[in-house]
PDB file of C-alpha atoms and ligand atoms in Angstrom:
ATOM      1  CA  MET A 677      28.196 142.361  26.051  1.00  0.00           C
ATOM      2  CA  PHE A 678      29.618 145.634  27.323  1.00  0.00           C
ATOM      3  CA  ILE A 679      32.409 145.254  29.900  1.00  0.00           C
ATOM      4  CA  PHE A 680      33.603 148.419  31.573  1.00  0.00           C
ATOM      5  CA  ASP A 681      37.417 148.346  31.780  1.00  0.00           C
ATOM      6  CA  VAL A 682      38.306 150.500  34.786  1.00  0.00           C
ATOM      7  CA  HIS A 683      42.070 150.459  34.109  1.00  0.00           C
ATOM      8  CA  ALA A 684      41.651 151.468  30.508  1.00  0.00           C
ATOM      9  CA  TRP A 685      39.275 154.241  31.533  1.00  0.00           C
ATOM     10  CA  LEU A 686      41.622 155.519  34.235  1.00  0.00           C
ATOM     11  CA  SER A 687      44.629 155.413  31.895  1.00  0.00           C
ATOM     12  CA  HIS A 688      42.806 157.956  29.739  1.00  0.00           C
ATOM     13  CA  TYR A 689      42.378 160.224  32.743  1.00  0.00           C
ATOM     14  CA  PRO A 690      45.772 160.339  34.530  1.00  0.00           C
ATOM     15  CA  ILE A 691      44.752 163.096  36.993  1.00  0.00           C
ATOM     16  CA  THR A 692      41.650 161.193  38.051  1.00  0.00           C
ATOM     17  CA  TYR A 693      43.793 158.051  38.262  1.00  0.00           C
ATOM     18  CA  THR A 694      46.311 159.767  40.581  1.00  0.00           C
ATOM     19  CA  CYS A 695      43.500 161.193  42.725  1.00  0.00           C
ATOM     20  CA  CYS A 696      41.905 157.746  43.035  1.00  0.00           C
ATOM     21  CA  ILE A 697      45.220 156.180  44.112  1.00  0.00           C
ATOM     22  CA  ALA A 698      45.819 158.971  46.676  1.00  0.00           C
ATOM     23  CA  ALA A 699      42.261 158.741  48.070  1.00  0.00           C
ATOM     24  CA  SER A 700      42.510 154.937  48.319  1.00  0.00           C
ATOM     25  CA  THR A 701      45.847 155.183  50.159  1.00  0.00           C
ATOM     26  CA  VAL A 702      44.417 157.689  52.654  1.00  0.00           C
ATOM     27  CA  ALA A 703      41.273 155.581  53.159  1.00  0.00           C
ATOM     28  CA  VAL A 704      43.255 152.373  53.709  1.00  0.00           C
ATOM     29  CA  SER A 705      45.655 154.042  56.164  1.00  0.00           C
ATOM     30  CA  GLU A 706      42.666 155.518  58.091  1.00  0.00           C
ATOM     31  CA  VAL A 707      41.039 152.080  58.301  1.00  0.00           C
ATOM     32  CA  ILE A 708      44.301 150.516  59.520  1.00  0.00           C
ATOM     33  CA  TRP A 709      44.745 153.294  62.137  1.00  0.00           C
ATOM     34  CA  PHE A 710      41.166 152.962  63.484  1.00  0.00           C
ATOM     35  CA  ALA A 711      41.466 149.168  63.527  1.00  0.00           C
ATOM     36  CA  TYR A 712      44.744 149.459  65.463  1.00  0.00           C
ATOM     37  CA  LYS A 713      43.178 151.847  68.014  1.00  0.00           C
ATOM     38  CA  TYR A 714      40.110 149.600  68.357  1.00  0.00           C
ATOM     39  CA  ILE A 715      42.188 146.458  68.898  1.00  0.00           C
ATOM     40  CA  ARG A 716      44.424 148.246  71.393  1.00  0.00           C
ATOM     41  CA  THR A 717      41.434 148.982  73.631  1.00  0.00           C
ATOM     42  CA  PHE A 718      41.141 145.216  74.229  1.00  0.00           C
ATOM     43  CA  ILE A 719      44.795 144.737  75.148  1.00  0.00           C
ATOM     44  CA  PRO A 720      45.316 145.314  78.867  1.00  0.00           C
ATOM     45  CA  ARG A 721      47.923 147.985  79.522  1.00  0.00           C
ATOM     46  CA  LYS A 722      50.971 147.011  81.504  1.00  0.00           C
ATOM     47  CA  GLU A 723      50.360 148.701  84.825  1.00  0.00           C
ATOM     48  CA  VAL A 724      52.969 151.141  86.073  1.00  0.00           C
ATOM     49  CA  PHE A 725      53.579 151.204  89.819  1.00  0.00           C
ATOM     50  CA  ASP A 726      56.679 153.227  90.722  1.00  0.00           C
ATOM     51  CA  VAL A 727      57.305 154.055  94.364  1.00  0.00           C
ATOM     52  CA  LEU A 728      59.759 156.897  94.923  1.00  0.00           C
ATOM     53  CA  MET A 729      61.218 157.492  98.363  1.00  0.00           C
ATOM     54  CA  PHE A 730      62.705 160.767  99.497  1.00  0.00           C
ATOM     55  CA  ASN A 731      64.954 160.444 102.518  1.00  0.00           C
ATOM     56  CA  GLU A 732      68.330 161.334 104.025  1.00  0.00           C
ATOM     57  CA  ASN A 733      70.135 159.281 101.326  1.00  0.00           C
ATOM     58  CA  GLY A 734      68.622 161.246  98.459  1.00  0.00           C
ATOM     59  CA  TYR A 735      71.403 163.769  98.059  1.00  0.00           C
ATOM     60  CA  GLU A 736      74.508 161.566  98.529  1.00  0.00           C
ATOM     61  CA  CYS A 737      75.076 161.790  94.779  1.00  0.00           C
ATOM     62  CA  ILE A 738      74.214 165.461  94.298  1.00  0.00           C
ATOM     63  CA  PHE A 739      77.765 166.451  93.203  1.00  0.00           C
ATOM     64  CA  GLN A 740      77.727 163.883  90.395  1.00  0.00           C
ATOM     65  CA  HIS A 741      74.462 165.408  89.161  1.00  0.00           C
ATOM     66  CA  HIS A 742      75.851 168.939  89.363  1.00  0.00           C
ATOM     67  CA  LYS A 743      78.864 167.859  87.270  1.00  0.00           C
ATOM     68  CA  ASN A 744      76.491 166.244  84.747  1.00  0.00           C
ATOM     69  CA  VAL A 745      74.139 169.209  84.536  1.00  0.00           C
ATOM     70  CA  ASN A 746      75.143 170.338  81.023  1.00  0.00           C
ATOM     71  CA  LYS A 747      74.959 166.912  79.435  1.00  0.00           C
ATOM     72  CA  SER A 748      71.887 166.226  77.320  1.00  0.00           C
ATOM     73  CA  ALA A 749      70.931 162.925  79.016  1.00  0.00           C
ATOM     74  CA  PRO A 750      70.313 163.011  82.757  1.00  0.00           C
ATOM     75  CA  LEU A 751      72.695 160.927  84.864  1.00  0.00           C
ATOM     76  CA  LYS A 752      71.163 157.617  85.959  1.00  0.00           C
ATOM     77  CA  CYS A 753      73.045 157.115  89.179  1.00  0.00           C
ATOM     78  CA  LYS A 754      72.913 153.953  91.269  1.00  0.00           C
ATOM     79  CA  ASN A 755      71.621 155.564  94.441  1.00  0.00           C
ATOM     80  CA  VAL A 756      68.238 153.836  94.911  1.00  0.00           C
ATOM     81  CA  ASN A 757      66.890 156.851  96.794  1.00  0.00           C
ATOM     82  CA  CYS A 758      68.427 159.440  94.488  1.00  0.00           C
ATOM     83  CA  SER A 759      66.225 162.530  94.692  1.00  0.00           C
ATOM     84  CA  GLN A 760      67.343 163.732  91.267  1.00  0.00           C
ATOM     85  CA  ASN A 761      66.407 160.418  89.617  1.00  0.00           C
ATOM     86  CA  SER A 762      63.000 160.619  91.302  1.00  0.00           C
ATOM     87  CA  ILE A 763      62.463 164.202  90.118  1.00  0.00           C
ATOM     88  CA  ASN A 764      63.513 163.125  86.603  1.00  0.00           C
ATOM     89  CA  ARG A 765      60.978 160.287  86.755  1.00  0.00           C
ATOM     90  CA  ILE A 766      58.205 162.787  87.615  1.00  0.00           C
ATOM     91  CA  ILE A 767      59.323 165.079  84.770  1.00  0.00           C
ATOM     92  CA  GLU A 768      59.322 162.116  82.363  1.00  0.00           C
ATOM     93  CA  THR A 769      55.710 161.390  83.374  1.00  0.00           C
ATOM     94  CA  ILE A 770      54.622 165.033  82.917  1.00  0.00           C
ATOM     95  CA  ASP A 771      56.366 165.102  79.528  1.00  0.00           C
ATOM     96  CA  LYS A 772      54.007 162.367  78.291  1.00  0.00           C
ATOM     97  CA  ALA A 773      50.866 164.444  78.966  1.00  0.00           C
ATOM     98  CA  GLN A 774      48.971 165.149  75.749  1.00  0.00           C
ATOM     99  CA  TYR A 775      45.721 166.821  76.855  1.00  0.00           C
ATOM    100  CA  CYS A 776      45.341 167.711  80.523  1.00  0.00           C
ATOM    101  CA  ILE A 777      46.950 167.847  83.918  1.00  0.00           C
ATOM    102  CA  ASP A 778      44.824 168.309  87.039  1.00  0.00           C
ATOM    103  CA  MET A 779      46.991 169.083  90.033  1.00  0.00           C
ATOM    104  CA  ALA A 780      45.926 169.376  93.679  1.00  0.00           C
ATOM    105  CA  MET A 781      48.923 170.644  95.608  1.00  0.00           C
ATOM    106  CA  PHE A 782      49.137 172.342  98.986  1.00  0.00           C
ATOM    107  CA  THR A 783      52.141 174.347  97.857  1.00  0.00           C
ATOM    108  CA  PHE A 784      54.582 174.271  94.942  1.00  0.00           C
ATOM    109  CA  ASN A 785      57.956 175.845  94.185  1.00  0.00           C
ATOM    110  CA  SER A 786      60.087 173.242  92.377  1.00  0.00           C
ATOM    111  CA  THR A 787      61.839 174.985  89.476  1.00  0.00           C
ATOM    112  CA  GLU A 788      62.336 171.755  87.521  1.00  0.00           C
ATOM    113  CA  LEU A 789      58.704 170.698  87.775  1.00  0.00           C
ATOM    114  CA  PHE A 790      57.578 174.246  87.000  1.00  0.00           C
ATOM    115  CA  GLU A 791      59.583 174.001  83.748  1.00  0.00           C
ATOM    116  CA  ALA A 792      58.009 170.608  82.932  1.00  0.00           C
ATOM    117  CA  LEU A 793      54.488 172.023  83.471  1.00  0.00           C
ATOM    118  CA  LYS A 794      55.358 175.152  81.494  1.00  0.00           C
ATOM    119  CA  GLN A 795      56.526 172.998  78.569  1.00  0.00           C
ATOM    120  CA  ALA A 796      53.366 170.878  78.815  1.00  0.00           C
ATOM    121  CA  MET A 797      51.231 174.033  78.577  1.00  0.00           C
ATOM    122  CA  ALA A 798      53.301 175.246  75.633  1.00  0.00           C
ATOM    123  CA  ARG A 799      52.360 172.074  73.724  1.00  0.00           C
ATOM    124  CA  GLY A 800      48.639 172.646  74.419  1.00  0.00           C
ATOM    125  CA  VAL A 801      48.109 170.671  77.626  1.00  0.00           C
ATOM    126  CA  GLN A 802      45.366 172.205  79.791  1.00  0.00           C
ATOM    127  CA  LEU A 803      46.503 172.725  83.403  1.00  0.00           C
ATOM    128  CA  ARG A 804      44.056 173.097  86.317  1.00  0.00           C
ATOM    129  CA  ILE A 805      45.409 173.672  89.803  1.00  0.00           C
ATOM    130  CA  ILE A 806      43.682 173.325  93.151  1.00  0.00           C
ATOM    131  CA  CYS A 807      45.709 174.706  96.014  1.00  0.00           C
ATOM    132  CA  GLU A 808      45.444 176.762  99.148  1.00  0.00           C
ATOM    133  CA  ASN A 809      44.335 180.290  98.203  1.00  0.00           C
ATOM    134  CA  SER A 810      46.751 181.666 100.784  1.00  0.00           C
ATOM    135  CA  ARG A 811      49.658 179.794  99.130  1.00  0.00           C
ATOM    136  CA  ALA A 812      48.945 180.569  95.496  1.00  0.00           C
ATOM    137  CA  PHE A 813      50.456 184.037  95.483  1.00  0.00           C
ATOM    138  CA  LYS A 814      52.839 183.667  98.397  1.00  0.00           C
ATOM    139  CA  ALA A 815      56.480 184.672  97.919  1.00  0.00           C
ATOM    140  CA  GLY A 816      58.532 181.811  96.497  1.00  0.00           C
ATOM    141  CA  THR A 817      55.634 179.841  95.049  1.00  0.00           C
ATOM    142  CA  SER A 818      55.476 178.959  91.341  1.00  0.00           C
ATOM    143  CA  ILE A 819      51.686 178.747  91.170  1.00  0.00           C
ATOM    144  CA  TRP A 820      50.989 182.349  90.171  1.00  0.00           C
ATOM    145  CA  MET A 821      53.589 182.033  87.372  1.00  0.00           C
ATOM    146  CA  LEU A 822      51.653 179.041  86.016  1.00  0.00           C
ATOM    147  CA  ILE A 823      48.430 181.084  86.265  1.00  0.00           C
ATOM    148  CA  ASN A 824      50.113 183.855  84.282  1.00  0.00           C
ATOM    149  CA  LEU A 825      50.942 181.267  81.612  1.00  0.00           C
ATOM    150  CA  GLY A 826      47.282 180.235  81.365  1.00  0.00           C
ATOM    151  CA  ALA A 827      46.705 177.662  84.117  1.00  0.00           C
ATOM    152  CA  MET A 828      43.336 177.806  85.900  1.00  0.00           C
ATOM    153  CA  MET A 829      43.354 177.772  89.672  1.00  0.00           C
ATOM    154  CA  ARG A 830      40.794 177.325  92.430  1.00  0.00           C
ATOM    155  CA  GLY A 831      41.047 176.987  96.183  1.00  0.00           C
ATOM    156  CA  PRO A 832      38.840 176.545  99.235  1.00  0.00           C
ATOM    157  CA  LYS A 833      37.562 179.299 101.483  1.00  0.00           C
ATOM    158  CA  SER A 834      37.976 177.384 104.695  1.00  0.00           C
ATOM    159  CA  LEU A 835      40.045 177.153 107.837  1.00  0.00           C
ATOM    160  CA  SER A 836      40.725 173.512 106.966  1.00  0.00           C
ATOM    161  CA  LEU A 837      43.673 172.921 104.677  1.00  0.00           C
ATOM    162  CA  MET A 838      43.555 171.635 101.112  1.00  0.00           C
ATOM    163  CA  HIS A 839      46.438 169.308 101.895  1.00  0.00           C
ATOM    164  CA  HIS A 840      46.413 166.961  98.876  1.00  0.00           C
ATOM    165  CA  LYS A 841      49.537 166.392  96.787  1.00  0.00           C
ATOM    166  CA  PHE A 842      48.442 164.642  93.644  1.00  0.00           C
ATOM    167  CA  CYS A 843      48.437 165.154  89.928  1.00  0.00           C
ATOM    168  CA  ILE A 844      46.268 163.405  87.341  1.00  0.00           C
ATOM    169  CA  ILE A 845      47.463 163.189  83.759  1.00  0.00           C
ATOM    170  CA  ASP A 846      45.148 162.572  80.779  1.00  0.00           C
ATOM    171  CA  GLU A 847      42.270 160.835  82.588  1.00  0.00           C
ATOM    172  CA  GLU A 848      40.065 159.276  79.905  1.00  0.00           C
ATOM    173  CA  LEU A 849      36.751 161.119  80.527  1.00  0.00           C
ATOM    174  CA  ARG A 850      38.511 164.422  81.060  1.00  0.00           C
ATOM    175  CA  VAL A 851      40.356 163.966  77.760  1.00  0.00           C
ATOM    176  CA  GLU A 852      37.056 163.327  75.960  1.00  0.00           C
ATOM    177  CA  GLU A 853      35.588 166.439  77.612  1.00  0.00           C
ATOM    178  CA  ILE A 854      38.518 168.553  76.391  1.00  0.00           C
ATOM    179  CA  CYS A 855      38.243 167.159  72.863  1.00  0.00           C
ATOM    180  CA  LEU A 856      34.528 168.057  72.841  1.00  0.00           C
ATOM    181  CA  GLU A 857      35.307 171.556  74.152  1.00  0.00           C
ATOM    182  CA  ARG A 858      37.807 171.959  71.327  1.00  0.00           C
ATOM    183  CA  GLY A 859      35.183 170.820  68.849  1.00  0.00           C
ATOM    184  CA  ARG A 860      36.932 167.685  67.716  1.00  0.00           C
ATOM    185  CA  ARG A 861      34.502 165.071  66.544  1.00  0.00           C
ATOM    186  CA  THR A 862      37.037 162.279  66.277  1.00  0.00           C
ATOM    187  CA  LYS A 863      37.922 160.210  69.283  1.00  0.00           C
ATOM    188  CA  PRO A 864      41.091 161.394  71.036  1.00  0.00           C
ATOM    189  CA  ASN A 865      44.412 159.664  70.583  1.00  0.00           C
ATOM    190  CA  LEU A 866      45.134 156.840  72.944  1.00  0.00           C
ATOM    191  CA  CYS A 867      46.893 158.334  75.894  1.00  0.00           C
ATOM    192  CA  ASN A 868      48.700 157.114  78.949  1.00  0.00           C
ATOM    193  CA  SER A 869      46.516 158.133  81.874  1.00  0.00           C
ATOM    194  CA  CYS A 870      48.350 158.099  85.169  1.00  0.00           C
ATOM    195  CA  ILE A 871      48.621 159.751  88.537  1.00  0.00           C
ATOM    196  CA  ILE A 872      51.480 161.088  90.628  1.00  0.00           C
ATOM    197  CA  ASN A 873      50.447 160.941  94.266  1.00  0.00           C
ATOM    198  CA  GLY A 874      52.164 161.021  97.626  1.00  0.00           C
ATOM    199  CA  SER A 875      53.100 162.890 100.758  1.00  0.00           C
ATOM    200  CA  ALA A 876      55.483 165.432  99.211  1.00  0.00           C
ATOM    201  CA  ASN A 877      54.604 168.933  98.181  1.00  0.00           C
ATOM    202  CA  TRP A 878      56.423 169.700  94.929  1.00  0.00           C
ATOM    203  CA  THR A 879      58.891 171.932  96.674  1.00  0.00           C
ATOM    204  CA  ILE A 880      62.637 172.108  97.231  1.00  0.00           C
ATOM    205  CA  ARG A 881      62.102 170.976 100.821  1.00  0.00           C
ATOM    206  CA  GLY A 882      59.662 168.238  99.830  1.00  0.00           C
ATOM    207  CA  PHE A 883      62.245 166.679  97.513  1.00  0.00           C
ATOM    208  CA  GLY A 884      65.375 167.511  99.426  1.00  0.00           C
ATOM    209  CA  GLY A 885      64.818 167.912 103.123  1.00  0.00           C
ATOM    210  CA  ASN A 886      61.956 165.728 104.240  1.00  0.00           C
ATOM    211  CA  TRP A 887      61.125 162.063 104.481  1.00  0.00           C
ATOM    212  CA  GLU A 888      58.444 161.645 101.824  1.00  0.00           C
ATOM    213  CA  ASN A 889      57.044 159.224  99.261  1.00  0.00           C
ATOM    214  CA  ILE A 890      55.539 159.571  95.807  1.00  0.00           C
ATOM    215  CA  VAL A 891      53.770 156.865  93.794  1.00  0.00           C
ATOM    216  CA  ILE A 892      53.406 157.036  90.014  1.00  0.00           C
ATOM    217  CA  THR A 893      50.790 154.624  88.751  1.00  0.00           C
ATOM    218  CA  THR A 894      48.481 153.840  85.843  1.00  0.00           C
ATOM    219  CA  ASN A 895      46.084 152.000  88.178  1.00  0.00           C
ATOM    220  CA  ASN A 896      42.640 152.790  86.833  1.00  0.00           C
ATOM    221  CA  VAL A 897      40.820 152.663  90.168  1.00  0.00           C
ATOM    222  CA  MET A 898      43.157 155.227  91.717  1.00  0.00           C
ATOM    223  CA  ILE A 899      42.986 157.456  88.627  1.00  0.00           C
ATOM    224  CA  LYS A 900      39.154 157.441  88.619  1.00  0.00           C
ATOM    225  CA  GLU A 901      38.875 158.037  92.389  1.00  0.00           C
ATOM    226  CA  LEU A 902      41.306 160.953  92.396  1.00  0.00           C
ATOM    227  CA  GLN A 903      39.742 162.480  89.268  1.00  0.00           C
ATOM    228  CA  ALA A 904      36.273 162.267  90.865  1.00  0.00           C
ATOM    229  CA  GLU A 905      37.540 164.042  93.989  1.00  0.00           C
ATOM    230  CA  PHE A 906      39.356 166.662  91.907  1.00  0.00           C
ATOM    231  CA  ASN A 907      36.178 167.328  89.884  1.00  0.00           C
ATOM    232  CA  ARG A 908      34.128 167.563  93.094  1.00  0.00           C
ATOM    233  CA  MET A 909      36.567 170.084  94.612  1.00  0.00           C
ATOM    234  CA  TRP A 910      36.773 172.041  91.344  1.00  0.00           C
ATOM    235  CA  LYS A 911      33.006 172.575  91.424  1.00  0.00           C
ATOM    236  CA  ALA A 912      32.940 173.392  95.142  1.00  0.00           C
ATOM    237  CA  PHE A 913      35.880 175.795  95.306  1.00  0.00           C
ATOM    238  CA  THR A 914      35.990 179.393  94.223  1.00  0.00           C
ATOM    239  CA  ILE A 915      37.933 180.840  91.355  1.00  0.00           C
ATOM    240  CA  SER A 916      41.344 182.128  92.325  1.00  0.00           C
ATOM    241  CA  LEU A 917      41.711 185.419  94.109  1.00  0.00           C
ATOM    242  CA  GLU A 918      43.512 188.301  92.509  1.00  0.00           C
ATOM    243  CA  PRO A 919      47.269 188.260  93.068  1.00  0.00           C
ATOM    244  CA  VAL A 920      48.261 189.948  96.275  1.00  0.00           C
ATOM    245  CA  GLU A 921      51.330 191.941  97.354  1.00  0.00           C
ATOM    246  CA  ASP A 922      53.801 189.076  97.684  1.00  0.00           C
ATOM    247  CA  MET A 923      53.745 188.316  93.950  1.00  0.00           C
ATOM    248  CA  LYS A 924      54.977 191.805  93.135  1.00  0.00           C
ATOM    249  CA  MET A 925      58.371 190.681  94.439  1.00  0.00           C
ATOM    250  CA  PHE A 926      58.631 188.350  91.424  1.00  0.00           C
ATOM    251  CA  ALA A 927      57.057 190.592  88.810  1.00  0.00           C
TER     252      ALA A 927
HETATM  253 ZN1  LIG B 852      71.749 160.432  92.156  1.00  0.00          ZN
END
């Protein structure tokens, strides 16, 4: 009876043997990776619910932070209302974005958060901004600089104000939409969808002069509701106006 000896056959063909081993390793690692992603979808995520308060105590520790400015790790001071810690927490959240950030912000001029968004865009994150048309190109705002870097912006034509201050990071359906737009057939990586929402505009005054709050959460209901409203506004609002005179001051 003829018995086909695979090992003997492969030992006569070392290149084929090596290719078979390599292909098997890749196939096994792919199976393990897909199994891991599949299993993870059944494990409930630990919900994040961080409440940041901005108030008159926020800048008691500002001199410590100024002294620490050149150190690689940001100072974790013990001031529970430390504005710098809160800003760092927002930056940390933006830094985790992998695919998309949808931001609805009345006005925006925080240098640190501008840098975080700029870095996100540099690593391929798609940024859409909804804001007041009148504010987008106003002197001192950072929005037009983000537009120049490739962010898309829309705003209402209305006497009522677009007064939201929220930001959605990597919402599931939006991520899938982006992956389809980019022509990727595979399912996207698992990502940490979350929102940053509150009363504060992302401005120097919002973080350092006013009494404000910001909540960072992975709560799915809030993420879906805010994404639905963002999508609704995005369809309803017009594409950004051309830059006007004020921006020339920063050109
Ligand atoms: Zn502090």
